[in-house]
Short mmCIF file of C-alpha atoms in Angstrom, two decimals:
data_model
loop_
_atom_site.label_atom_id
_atom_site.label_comp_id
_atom_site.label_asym_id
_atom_site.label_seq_id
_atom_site.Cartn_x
_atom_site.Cartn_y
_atom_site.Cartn_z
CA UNK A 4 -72.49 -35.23 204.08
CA UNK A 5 -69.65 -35.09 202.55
CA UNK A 6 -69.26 -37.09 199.12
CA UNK A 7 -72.29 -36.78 196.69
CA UNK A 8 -71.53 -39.79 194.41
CA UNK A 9 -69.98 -43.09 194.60
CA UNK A 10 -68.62 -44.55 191.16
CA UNK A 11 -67.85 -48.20 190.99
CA UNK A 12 -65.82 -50.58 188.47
CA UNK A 13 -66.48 -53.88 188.64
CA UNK A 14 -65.38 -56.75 185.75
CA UNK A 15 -65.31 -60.23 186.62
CA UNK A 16 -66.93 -61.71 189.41
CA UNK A 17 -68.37 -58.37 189.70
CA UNK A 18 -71.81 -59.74 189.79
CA UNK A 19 -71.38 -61.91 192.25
CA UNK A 20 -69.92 -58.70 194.17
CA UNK A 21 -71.74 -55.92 193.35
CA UNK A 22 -75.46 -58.77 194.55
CA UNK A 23 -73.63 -59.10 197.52
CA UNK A 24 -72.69 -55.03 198.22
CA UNK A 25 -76.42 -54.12 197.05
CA UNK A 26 -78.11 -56.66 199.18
CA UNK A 27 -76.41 -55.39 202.05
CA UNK A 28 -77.13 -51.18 201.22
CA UNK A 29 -79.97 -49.90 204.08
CA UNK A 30 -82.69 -48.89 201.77
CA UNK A 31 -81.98 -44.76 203.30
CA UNK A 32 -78.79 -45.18 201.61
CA UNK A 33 -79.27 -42.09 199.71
CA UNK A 34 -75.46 -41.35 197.86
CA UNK A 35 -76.28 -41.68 194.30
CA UNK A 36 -74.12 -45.49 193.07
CA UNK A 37 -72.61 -45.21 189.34
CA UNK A 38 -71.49 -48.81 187.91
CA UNK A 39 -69.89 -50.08 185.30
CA UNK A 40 -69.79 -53.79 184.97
CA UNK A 41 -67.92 -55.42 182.23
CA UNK A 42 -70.72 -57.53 180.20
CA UNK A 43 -70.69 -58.51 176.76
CA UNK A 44 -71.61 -56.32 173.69
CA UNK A 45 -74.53 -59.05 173.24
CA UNK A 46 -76.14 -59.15 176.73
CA UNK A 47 -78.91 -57.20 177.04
CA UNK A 48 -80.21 -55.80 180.66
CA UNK A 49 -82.11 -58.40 182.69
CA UNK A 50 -79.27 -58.99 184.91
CA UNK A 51 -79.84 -55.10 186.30
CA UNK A 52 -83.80 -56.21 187.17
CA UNK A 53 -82.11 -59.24 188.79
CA UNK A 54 -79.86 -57.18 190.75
CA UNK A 55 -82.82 -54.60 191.30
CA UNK A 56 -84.63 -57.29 192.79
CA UNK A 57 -82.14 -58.36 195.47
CA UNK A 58 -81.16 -54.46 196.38
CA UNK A 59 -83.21 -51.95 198.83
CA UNK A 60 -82.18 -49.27 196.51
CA UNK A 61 -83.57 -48.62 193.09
CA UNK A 62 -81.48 -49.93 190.45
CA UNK A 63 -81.72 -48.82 186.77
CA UNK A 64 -79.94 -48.19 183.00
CA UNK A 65 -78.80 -44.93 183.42
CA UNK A 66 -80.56 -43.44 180.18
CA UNK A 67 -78.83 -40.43 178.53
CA UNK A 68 -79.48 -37.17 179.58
CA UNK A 69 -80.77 -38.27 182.93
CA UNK A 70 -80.47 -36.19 185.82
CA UNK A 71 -78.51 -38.12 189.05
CA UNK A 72 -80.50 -38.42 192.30
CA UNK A 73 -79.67 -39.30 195.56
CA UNK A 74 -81.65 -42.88 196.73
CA UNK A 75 -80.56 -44.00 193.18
CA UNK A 76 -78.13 -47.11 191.66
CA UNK A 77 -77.42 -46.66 187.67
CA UNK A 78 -75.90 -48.73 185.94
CA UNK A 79 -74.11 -48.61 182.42
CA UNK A 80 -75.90 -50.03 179.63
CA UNK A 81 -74.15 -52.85 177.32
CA UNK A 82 -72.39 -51.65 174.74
CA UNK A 83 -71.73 -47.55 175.79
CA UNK A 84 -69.45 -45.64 177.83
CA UNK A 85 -71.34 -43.76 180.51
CA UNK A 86 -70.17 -40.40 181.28
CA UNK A 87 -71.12 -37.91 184.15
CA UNK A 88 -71.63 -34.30 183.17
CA UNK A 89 -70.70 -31.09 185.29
CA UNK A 90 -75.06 -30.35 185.63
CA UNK A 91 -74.94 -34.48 187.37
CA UNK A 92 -76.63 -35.87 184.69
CA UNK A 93 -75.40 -38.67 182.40
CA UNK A 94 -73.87 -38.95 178.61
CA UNK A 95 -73.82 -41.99 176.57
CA UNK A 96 -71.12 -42.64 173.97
CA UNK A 97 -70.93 -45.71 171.37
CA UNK A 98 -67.10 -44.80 170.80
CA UNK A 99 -64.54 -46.97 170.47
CA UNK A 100 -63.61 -49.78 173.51
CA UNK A 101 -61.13 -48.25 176.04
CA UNK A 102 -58.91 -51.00 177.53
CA UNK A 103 -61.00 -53.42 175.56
CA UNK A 104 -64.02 -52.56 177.47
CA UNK A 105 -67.61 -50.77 176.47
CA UNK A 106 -68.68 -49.57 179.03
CA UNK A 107 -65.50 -48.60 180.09
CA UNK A 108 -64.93 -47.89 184.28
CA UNK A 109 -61.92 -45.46 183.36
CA UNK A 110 -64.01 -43.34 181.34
CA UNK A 111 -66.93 -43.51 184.02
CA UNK A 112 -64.25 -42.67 186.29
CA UNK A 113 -62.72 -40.02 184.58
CA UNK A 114 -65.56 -38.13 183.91
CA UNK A 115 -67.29 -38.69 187.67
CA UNK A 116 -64.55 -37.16 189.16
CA UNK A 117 -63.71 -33.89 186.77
CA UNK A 118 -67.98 -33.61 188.10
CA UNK A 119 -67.84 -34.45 191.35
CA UNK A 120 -64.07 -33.56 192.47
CA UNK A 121 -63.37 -33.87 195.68
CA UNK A 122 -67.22 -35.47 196.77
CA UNK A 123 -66.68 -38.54 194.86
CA UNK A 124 -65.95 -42.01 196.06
CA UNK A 125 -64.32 -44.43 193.46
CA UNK A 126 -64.19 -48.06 194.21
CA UNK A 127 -62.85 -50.97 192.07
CA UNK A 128 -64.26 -54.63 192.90
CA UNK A 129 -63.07 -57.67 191.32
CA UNK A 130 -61.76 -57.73 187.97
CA UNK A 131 -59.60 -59.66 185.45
CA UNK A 132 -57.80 -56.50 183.25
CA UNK A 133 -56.51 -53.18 184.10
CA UNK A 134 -59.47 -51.00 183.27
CA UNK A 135 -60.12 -49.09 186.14
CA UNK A 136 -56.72 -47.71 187.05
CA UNK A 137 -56.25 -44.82 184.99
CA UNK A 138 -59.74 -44.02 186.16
CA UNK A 139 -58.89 -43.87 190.03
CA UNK A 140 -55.70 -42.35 189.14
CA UNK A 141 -57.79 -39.13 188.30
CA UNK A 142 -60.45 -39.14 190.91
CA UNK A 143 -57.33 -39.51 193.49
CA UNK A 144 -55.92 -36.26 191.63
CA UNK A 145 -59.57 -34.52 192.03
CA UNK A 146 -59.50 -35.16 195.21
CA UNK A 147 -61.64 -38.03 195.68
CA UNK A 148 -61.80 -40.92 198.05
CA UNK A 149 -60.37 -44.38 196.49
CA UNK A 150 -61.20 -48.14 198.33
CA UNK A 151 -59.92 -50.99 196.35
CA UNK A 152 -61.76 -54.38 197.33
CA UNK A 153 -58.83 -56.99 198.56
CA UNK A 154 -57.07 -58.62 196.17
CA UNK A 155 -56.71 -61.74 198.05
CA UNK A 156 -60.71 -61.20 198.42
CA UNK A 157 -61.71 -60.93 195.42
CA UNK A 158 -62.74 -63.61 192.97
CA UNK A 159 -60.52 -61.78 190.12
CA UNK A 160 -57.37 -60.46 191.81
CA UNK A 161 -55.81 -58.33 188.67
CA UNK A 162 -58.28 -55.45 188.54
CA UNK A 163 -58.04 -54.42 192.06
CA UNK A 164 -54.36 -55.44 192.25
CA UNK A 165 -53.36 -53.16 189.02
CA UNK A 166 -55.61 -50.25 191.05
CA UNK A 167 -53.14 -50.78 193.86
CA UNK A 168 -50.10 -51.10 192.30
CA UNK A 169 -50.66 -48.03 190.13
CA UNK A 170 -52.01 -45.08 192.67
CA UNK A 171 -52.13 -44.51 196.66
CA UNK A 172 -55.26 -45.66 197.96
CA UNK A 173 -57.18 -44.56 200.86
CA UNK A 174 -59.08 -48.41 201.89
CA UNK A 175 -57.98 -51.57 200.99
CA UNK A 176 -60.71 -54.22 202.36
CA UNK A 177 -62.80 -57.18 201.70
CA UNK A 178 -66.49 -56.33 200.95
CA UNK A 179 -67.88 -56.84 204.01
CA UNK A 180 -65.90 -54.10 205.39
CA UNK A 181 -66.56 -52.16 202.44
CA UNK A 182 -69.95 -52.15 202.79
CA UNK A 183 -69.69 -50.96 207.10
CA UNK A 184 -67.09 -48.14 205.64
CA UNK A 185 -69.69 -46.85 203.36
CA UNK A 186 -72.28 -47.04 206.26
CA UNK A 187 -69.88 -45.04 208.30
CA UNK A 188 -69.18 -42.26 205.63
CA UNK A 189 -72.58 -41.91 203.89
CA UNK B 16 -63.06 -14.69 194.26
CA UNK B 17 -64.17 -17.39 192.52
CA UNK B 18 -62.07 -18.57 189.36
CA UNK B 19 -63.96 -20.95 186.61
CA UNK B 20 -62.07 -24.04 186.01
CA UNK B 21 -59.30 -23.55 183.58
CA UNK B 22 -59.98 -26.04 181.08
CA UNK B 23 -63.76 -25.08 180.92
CA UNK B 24 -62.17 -22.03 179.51
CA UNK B 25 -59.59 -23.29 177.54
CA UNK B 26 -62.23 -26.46 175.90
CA UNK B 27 -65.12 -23.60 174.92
CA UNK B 28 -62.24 -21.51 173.49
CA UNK B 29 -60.72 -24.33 171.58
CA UNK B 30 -64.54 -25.27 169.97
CA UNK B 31 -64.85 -21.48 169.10
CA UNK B 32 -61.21 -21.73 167.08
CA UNK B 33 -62.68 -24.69 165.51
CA UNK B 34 -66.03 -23.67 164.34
CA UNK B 35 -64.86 -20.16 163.55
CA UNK B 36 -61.70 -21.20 161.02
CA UNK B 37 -63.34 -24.36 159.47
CA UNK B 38 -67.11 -24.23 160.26
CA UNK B 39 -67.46 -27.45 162.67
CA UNK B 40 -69.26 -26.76 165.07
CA UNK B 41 -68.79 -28.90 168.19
CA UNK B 42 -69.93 -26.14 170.58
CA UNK B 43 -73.61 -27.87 171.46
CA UNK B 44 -71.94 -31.39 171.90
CA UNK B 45 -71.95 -33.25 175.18
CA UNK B 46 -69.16 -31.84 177.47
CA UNK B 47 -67.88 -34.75 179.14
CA UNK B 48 -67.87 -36.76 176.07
CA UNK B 49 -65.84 -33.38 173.91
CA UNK B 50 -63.58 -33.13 177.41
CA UNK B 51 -62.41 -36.64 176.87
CA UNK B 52 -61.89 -36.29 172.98
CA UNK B 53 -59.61 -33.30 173.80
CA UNK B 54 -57.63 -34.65 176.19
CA UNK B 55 -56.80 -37.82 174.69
CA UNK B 56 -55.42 -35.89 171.82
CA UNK B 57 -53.83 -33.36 174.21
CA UNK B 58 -51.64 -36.24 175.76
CA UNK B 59 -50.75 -37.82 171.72
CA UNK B 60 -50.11 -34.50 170.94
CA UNK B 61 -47.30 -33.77 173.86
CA UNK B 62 -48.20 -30.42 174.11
CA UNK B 63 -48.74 -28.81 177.09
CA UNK B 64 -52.17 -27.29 177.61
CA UNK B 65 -55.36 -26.75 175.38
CA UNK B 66 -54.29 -23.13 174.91
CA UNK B 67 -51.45 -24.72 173.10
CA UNK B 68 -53.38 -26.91 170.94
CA UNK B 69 -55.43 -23.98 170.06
CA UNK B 70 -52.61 -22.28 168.63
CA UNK B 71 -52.17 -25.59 166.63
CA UNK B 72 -55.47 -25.70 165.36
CA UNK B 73 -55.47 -22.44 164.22
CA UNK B 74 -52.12 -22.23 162.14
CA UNK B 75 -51.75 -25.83 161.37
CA UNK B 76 -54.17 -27.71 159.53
CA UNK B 77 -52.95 -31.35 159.87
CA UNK B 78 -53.27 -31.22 163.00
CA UNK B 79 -56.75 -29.33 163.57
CA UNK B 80 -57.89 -32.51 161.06
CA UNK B 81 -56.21 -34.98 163.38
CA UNK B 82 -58.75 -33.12 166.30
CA UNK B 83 -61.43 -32.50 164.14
CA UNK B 84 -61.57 -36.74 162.81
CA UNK B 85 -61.23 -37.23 166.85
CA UNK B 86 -64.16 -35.39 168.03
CA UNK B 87 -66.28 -37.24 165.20
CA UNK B 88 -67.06 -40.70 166.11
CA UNK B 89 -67.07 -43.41 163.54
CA UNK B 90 -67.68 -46.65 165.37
CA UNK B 91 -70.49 -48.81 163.38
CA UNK B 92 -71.00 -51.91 162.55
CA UNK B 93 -73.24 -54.01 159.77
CA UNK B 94 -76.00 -54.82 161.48
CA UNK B 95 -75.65 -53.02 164.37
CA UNK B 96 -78.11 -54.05 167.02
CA UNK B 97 -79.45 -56.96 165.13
CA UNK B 98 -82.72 -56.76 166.88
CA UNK B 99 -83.16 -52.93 165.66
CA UNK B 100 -83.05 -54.84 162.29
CA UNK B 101 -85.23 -57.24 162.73
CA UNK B 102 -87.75 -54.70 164.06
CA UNK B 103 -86.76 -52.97 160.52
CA UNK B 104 -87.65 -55.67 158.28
CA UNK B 105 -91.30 -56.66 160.79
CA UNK B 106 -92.43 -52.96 160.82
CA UNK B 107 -91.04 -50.56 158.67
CA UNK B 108 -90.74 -52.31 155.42
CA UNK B 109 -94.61 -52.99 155.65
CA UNK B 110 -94.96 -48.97 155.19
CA UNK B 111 -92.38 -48.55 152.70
CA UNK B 112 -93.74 -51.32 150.78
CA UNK B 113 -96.64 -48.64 150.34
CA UNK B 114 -94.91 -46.33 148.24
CA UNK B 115 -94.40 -46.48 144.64
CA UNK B 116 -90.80 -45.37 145.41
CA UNK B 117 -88.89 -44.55 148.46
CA UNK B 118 -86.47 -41.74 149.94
CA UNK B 119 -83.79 -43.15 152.95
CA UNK B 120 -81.76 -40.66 154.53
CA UNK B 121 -79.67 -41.99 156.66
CA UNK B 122 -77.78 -39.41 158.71
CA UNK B 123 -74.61 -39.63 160.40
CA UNK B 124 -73.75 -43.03 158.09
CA UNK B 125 -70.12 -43.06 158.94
CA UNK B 126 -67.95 -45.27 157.27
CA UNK B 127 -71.39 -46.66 155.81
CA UNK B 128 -71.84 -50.21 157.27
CA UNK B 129 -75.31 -49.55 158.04
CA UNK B 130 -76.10 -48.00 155.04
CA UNK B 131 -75.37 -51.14 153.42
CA UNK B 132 -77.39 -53.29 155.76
CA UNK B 133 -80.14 -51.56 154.99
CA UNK B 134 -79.24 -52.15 151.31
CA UNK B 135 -79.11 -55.70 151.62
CA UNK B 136 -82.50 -55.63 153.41
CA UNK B 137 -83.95 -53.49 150.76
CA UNK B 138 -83.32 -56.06 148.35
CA UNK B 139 -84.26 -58.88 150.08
CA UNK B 140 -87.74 -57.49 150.54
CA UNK B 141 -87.90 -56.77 146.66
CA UNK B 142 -87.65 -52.57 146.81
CA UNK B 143 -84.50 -51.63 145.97
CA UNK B 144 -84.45 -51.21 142.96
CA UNK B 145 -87.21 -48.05 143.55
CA UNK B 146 -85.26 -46.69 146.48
CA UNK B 147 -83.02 -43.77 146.80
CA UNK B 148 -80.61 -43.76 150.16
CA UNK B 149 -79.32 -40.38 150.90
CA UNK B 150 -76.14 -42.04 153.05
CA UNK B 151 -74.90 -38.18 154.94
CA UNK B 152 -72.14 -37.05 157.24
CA UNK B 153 -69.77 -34.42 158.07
CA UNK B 154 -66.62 -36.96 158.10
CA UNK B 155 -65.61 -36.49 154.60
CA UNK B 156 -62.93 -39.28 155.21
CA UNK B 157 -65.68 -41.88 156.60
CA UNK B 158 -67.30 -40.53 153.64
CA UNK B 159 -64.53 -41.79 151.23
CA UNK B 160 -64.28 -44.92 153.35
CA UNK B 161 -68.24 -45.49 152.82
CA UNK B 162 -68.02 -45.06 148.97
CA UNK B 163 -65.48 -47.57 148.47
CA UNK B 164 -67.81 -50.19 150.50
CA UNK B 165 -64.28 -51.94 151.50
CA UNK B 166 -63.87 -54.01 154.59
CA UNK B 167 -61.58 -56.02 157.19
CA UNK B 168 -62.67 -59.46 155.98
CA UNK B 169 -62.14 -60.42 160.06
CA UNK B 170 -64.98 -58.61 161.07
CA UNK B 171 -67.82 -60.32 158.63
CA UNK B 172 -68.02 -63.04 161.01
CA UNK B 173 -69.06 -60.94 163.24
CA UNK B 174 -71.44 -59.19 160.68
CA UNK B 175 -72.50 -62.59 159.78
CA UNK B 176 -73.60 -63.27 162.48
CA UNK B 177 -75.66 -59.67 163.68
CA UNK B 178 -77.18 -60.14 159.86
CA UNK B 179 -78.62 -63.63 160.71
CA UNK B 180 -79.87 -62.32 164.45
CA UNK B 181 -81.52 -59.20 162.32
CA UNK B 182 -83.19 -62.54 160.78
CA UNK B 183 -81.21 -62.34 157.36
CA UNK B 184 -81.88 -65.46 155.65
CA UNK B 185 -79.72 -65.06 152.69
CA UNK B 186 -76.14 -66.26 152.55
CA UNK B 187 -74.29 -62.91 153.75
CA UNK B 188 -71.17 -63.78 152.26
CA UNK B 189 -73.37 -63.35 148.82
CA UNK B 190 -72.93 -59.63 149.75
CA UNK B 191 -69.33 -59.51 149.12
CA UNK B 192 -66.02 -60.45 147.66
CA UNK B 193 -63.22 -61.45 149.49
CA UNK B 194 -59.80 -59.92 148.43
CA UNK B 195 -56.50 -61.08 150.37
CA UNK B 196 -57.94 -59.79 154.10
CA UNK B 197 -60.59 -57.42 152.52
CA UNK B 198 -64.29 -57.85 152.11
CA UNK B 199 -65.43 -55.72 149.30
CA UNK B 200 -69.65 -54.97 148.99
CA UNK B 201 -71.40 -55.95 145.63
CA UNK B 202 -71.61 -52.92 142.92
CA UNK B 203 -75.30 -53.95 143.05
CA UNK B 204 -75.82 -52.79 146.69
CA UNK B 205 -73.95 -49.34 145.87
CA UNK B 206 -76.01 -48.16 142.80
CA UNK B 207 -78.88 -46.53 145.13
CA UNK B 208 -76.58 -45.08 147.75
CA UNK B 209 -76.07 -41.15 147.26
CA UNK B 210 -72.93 -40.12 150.03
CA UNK B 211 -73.11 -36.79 150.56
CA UNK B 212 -71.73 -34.60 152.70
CA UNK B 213 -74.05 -33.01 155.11
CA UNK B 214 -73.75 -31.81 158.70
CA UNK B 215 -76.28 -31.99 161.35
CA UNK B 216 -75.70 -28.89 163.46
CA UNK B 217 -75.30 -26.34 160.35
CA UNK B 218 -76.77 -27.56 157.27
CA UNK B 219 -80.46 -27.59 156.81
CA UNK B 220 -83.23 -30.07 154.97
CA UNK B 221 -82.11 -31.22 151.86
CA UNK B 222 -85.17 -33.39 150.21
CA UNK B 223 -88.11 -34.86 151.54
CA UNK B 224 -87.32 -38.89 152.34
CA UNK B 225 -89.82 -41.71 154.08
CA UNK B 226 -87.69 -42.82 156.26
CA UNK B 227 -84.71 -41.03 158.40
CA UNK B 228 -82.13 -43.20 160.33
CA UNK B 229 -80.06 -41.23 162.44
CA UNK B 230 -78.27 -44.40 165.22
CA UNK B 231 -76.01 -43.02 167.91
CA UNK B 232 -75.56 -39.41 166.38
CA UNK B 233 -78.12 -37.64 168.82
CA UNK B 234 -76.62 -38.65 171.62
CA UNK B 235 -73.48 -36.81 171.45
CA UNK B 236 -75.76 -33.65 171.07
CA UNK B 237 -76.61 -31.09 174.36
CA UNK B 238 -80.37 -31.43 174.65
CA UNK B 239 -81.21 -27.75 172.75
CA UNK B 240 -79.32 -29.28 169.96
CA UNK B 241 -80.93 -32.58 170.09
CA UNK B 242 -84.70 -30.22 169.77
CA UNK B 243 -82.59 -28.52 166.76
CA UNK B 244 -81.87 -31.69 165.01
CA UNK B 245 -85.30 -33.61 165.41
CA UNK B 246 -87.14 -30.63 163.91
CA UNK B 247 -84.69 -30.81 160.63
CA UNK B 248 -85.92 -34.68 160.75
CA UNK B 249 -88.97 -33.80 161.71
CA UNK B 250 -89.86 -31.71 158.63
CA UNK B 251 -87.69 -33.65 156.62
CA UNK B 252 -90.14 -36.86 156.38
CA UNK B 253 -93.49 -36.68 154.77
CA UNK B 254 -96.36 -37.70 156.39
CA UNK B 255 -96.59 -41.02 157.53
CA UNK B 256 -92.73 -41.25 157.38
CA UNK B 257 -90.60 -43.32 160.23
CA UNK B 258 -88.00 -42.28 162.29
CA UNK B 259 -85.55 -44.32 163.55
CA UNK B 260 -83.26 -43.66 166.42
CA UNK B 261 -80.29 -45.88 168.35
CA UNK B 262 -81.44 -47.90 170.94
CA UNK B 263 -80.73 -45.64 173.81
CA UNK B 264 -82.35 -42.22 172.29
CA UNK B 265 -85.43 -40.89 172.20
CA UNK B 266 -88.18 -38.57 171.66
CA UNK B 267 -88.30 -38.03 175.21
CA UNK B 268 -87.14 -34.77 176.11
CA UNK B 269 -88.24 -33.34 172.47
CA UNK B 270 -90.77 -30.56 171.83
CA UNK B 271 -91.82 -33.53 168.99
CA UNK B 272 -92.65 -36.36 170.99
CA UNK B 273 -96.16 -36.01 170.38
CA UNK B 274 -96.02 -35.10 166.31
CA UNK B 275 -95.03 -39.41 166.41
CA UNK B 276 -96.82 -42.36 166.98
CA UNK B 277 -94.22 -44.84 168.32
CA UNK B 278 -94.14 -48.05 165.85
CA UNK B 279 -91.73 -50.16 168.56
CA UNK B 280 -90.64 -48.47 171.90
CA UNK B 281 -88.11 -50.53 172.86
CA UNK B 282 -86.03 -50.18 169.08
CA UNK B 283 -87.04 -46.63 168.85
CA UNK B 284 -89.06 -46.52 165.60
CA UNK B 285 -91.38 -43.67 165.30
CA UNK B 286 -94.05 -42.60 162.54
CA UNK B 287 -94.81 -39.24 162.10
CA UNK B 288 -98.25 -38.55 161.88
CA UNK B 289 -100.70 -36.83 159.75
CA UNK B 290 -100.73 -33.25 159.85
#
């Protein structure tokens, strides 16, 4: 197999998009998922157990320190940047907003693909702002695989669009055909 | 032949320059989290490689402060995590109340906002006025900032608000003066607050205190200087003391866990037990 991790960005409309992508993952979908959803610095969690709920895979916080596993969905808690460190396991920082955003998908992105290089799969989903391009900019320049959901798909055409505009992209496609490319790679 | 990434190289070098011309050490700190630090002031800087901005660092100390106030995080708030604070003022005031006067150390205070909160709580509940907070960091400049207890008046809405979820009762804007777009904190909450300048990874216990905060410091920290750190707290608090940590560390992966009985789980408040 050839990528190890899968990092995705979604702002939003993202929820709506990332219950749709995770109710449709087989449950031997074994690529570790890392996502950052834009939420607000007051939500708390209960939206992951939701998602949890609807998905095959097991869905969680990513806590700090914790070690990435294949089988596995983390997502960024409210309020921090998630990072990925070079030993696969995860940082937290409560620095200050990047492109507005805590948890921020460019510094996800960033740090997912100096880890994972080449073996990493970024995708951006729906999204209102520009967070996120900077992000795939770098794991295109590590060598990583970059699918931007549709523009025209997606409930909030700027994110993906600003993705697009900004760096050469592998896949451009609606979810559905996201989801039967993953199938395909993984 | 296998070559190690370049800028592994050139980002331990760069932490050695640091720690060994100014005594910072940032060597035990979370890589990706440093990486990022480094590079964002890599591409302000215009030079061209780390290497080059170790040169920098070493002969020119403007800008090894510029690195040196980027690699130290300052972002707090008053109130921070409301529900922490609330958790505060249900279970940890209770054992303070206990004591016929009390020792806070708050570590890693920053600019000082939640030194303050915890002020303002303190009085509320009556024990101020016998409390000492130790308010410590390595930032001398957030230091500075901390002392003067001055504000952007456009963020105490926000406060405002995070003091009434922490179940303030009080009116908040009692706490302050407004000054053209400046909030500035009563004298009265200052009087207890000792800043000092202290760092985590190199300086050592200072006084015994019944209560340590220490919010969103640890996890910056690699886990073998995490261990380092809650042993310092660890022995710092007397028996019975609490701990309090930010809402996403914990005792977990500590050689401590078990030396605390956990007061609330979910807001990380610990209490050391008897020995």
């Amino acid at each position: 197999m050839k990528y190890e991790a899968i990092v995705i960005g979604a702002s939003s409309g993202g929820l709506n998009a990332l219950t749709f992508l995770f109710s449709a993952l087989p449950p031997g979908f074994s690529i570790p998922i890392i996502v950052v959803q834009h939420v607000g610095s007051r939500s708390d969690s209960q939206w992951i157990d939701l998602l949890n709920d609807k998905s095959k895979l097991h869905i969680k916080e990513a806590d700090e320190k914790e070690k990435i596993e294949p089988g596995h969905t983390y997502i960024a808690p409210p309020n921090y940047h998630l990072l990925v460190e070079k030993d696969k396991t995860f940082s937290l920082a409560a620095s200050e907003r990047v492109n507005f955003a805590r948890p921020s998908i460019d510094v996800l992105f960033e740090s997912a693909a100096e880890a994972y290089k080449d073996k990493l799969i970024g995708i951006i989903l729906t999204g209102s702002n520009a967070d996120g391009t900077a992000g795939m900019q770098k794991v295109k320049a590590c060598g990583g695989l970059a699918i931007v959901q549709d523009p025209e798909t997606a409930e909030s055409p700027l994110m993906p669009a600003s993705v697009i505009a900004n760096t050469a992209i592998d896949y451009v496609l609606p979810l559905e055909n996201i989801i039967n490319l993953l199938l395909k790679l993984y | 032949m296998e070559y190690k990434d370049t800028s592994d190289i050139e980002i331990s070098l760069l932490l050695d320059a640091v720690y060994k011309k100014y005594g910072y050490d940032f060597r035990q700190y979370s890589e990706a989290h440093i990486r990022r630090r480094i590079m964002n002031r890599l591409t302000l800087s215009g030079l061209g490689s780390i290497s080059q901005m170790q040169d920098f660092v070493l002969h020119d100390k403007s800008f090894a402060s510029l690195l040196i106030q980027d690699l130290s995080i300052t972002v707090t708030e008053m109130f921070r995590d409301p529900d922490f604070y609330k958790a505060l003022r249900e279970k940890v005031i209770p054992v303070l109340k206990t004591y016929p006067f009390i020792k806070i150390w708050h570590a890693g205070c920053s600019t000082g906002e939640e030194a303050y909160s915890m002020a303002i709580i303190l009085r509320e509940e009556g024990l101020y006025e016998r409390t000492t907070i130790y308010a410590t960091d390595f930032n001398q400049q957030a230091l500075n900032k901390a002392k003067e207890g001055i504000f952007p008046a456009g963020l105490m809405k926000e406060y405002t608000l995070n003091y009434q979820l922490s179940g303030g009762k009080e009116s908040f804007a009692g706490y302050y003066t407004s000054s053209y777009d400046m909030a500035i904190i009563n004298q009265a909450l200052k009087k207890n607050i000792v800043w000092a300048n202290h760092n985590l990874v190199t300086d050592s216990v200072f006084a015994e205190v019944h209560l340590v905060l220490c919010r969103n410091v640890l996890i910056y920290f690699e886990r073998s200087l995490q261990n380092k750190v809650q042993k310092l707290f660890y022995d710092s608090l007397t028996n019975g003391g609490v701990l309090c940590l930010g809402s996403k560390e914990s005792l977990r992966f500590s050689d401590l866990q078990g030396e605390y009985a956990v007061l609330d789980q979910k807001r990380r408040i610990f209490k050391k037990k008897y020995e």
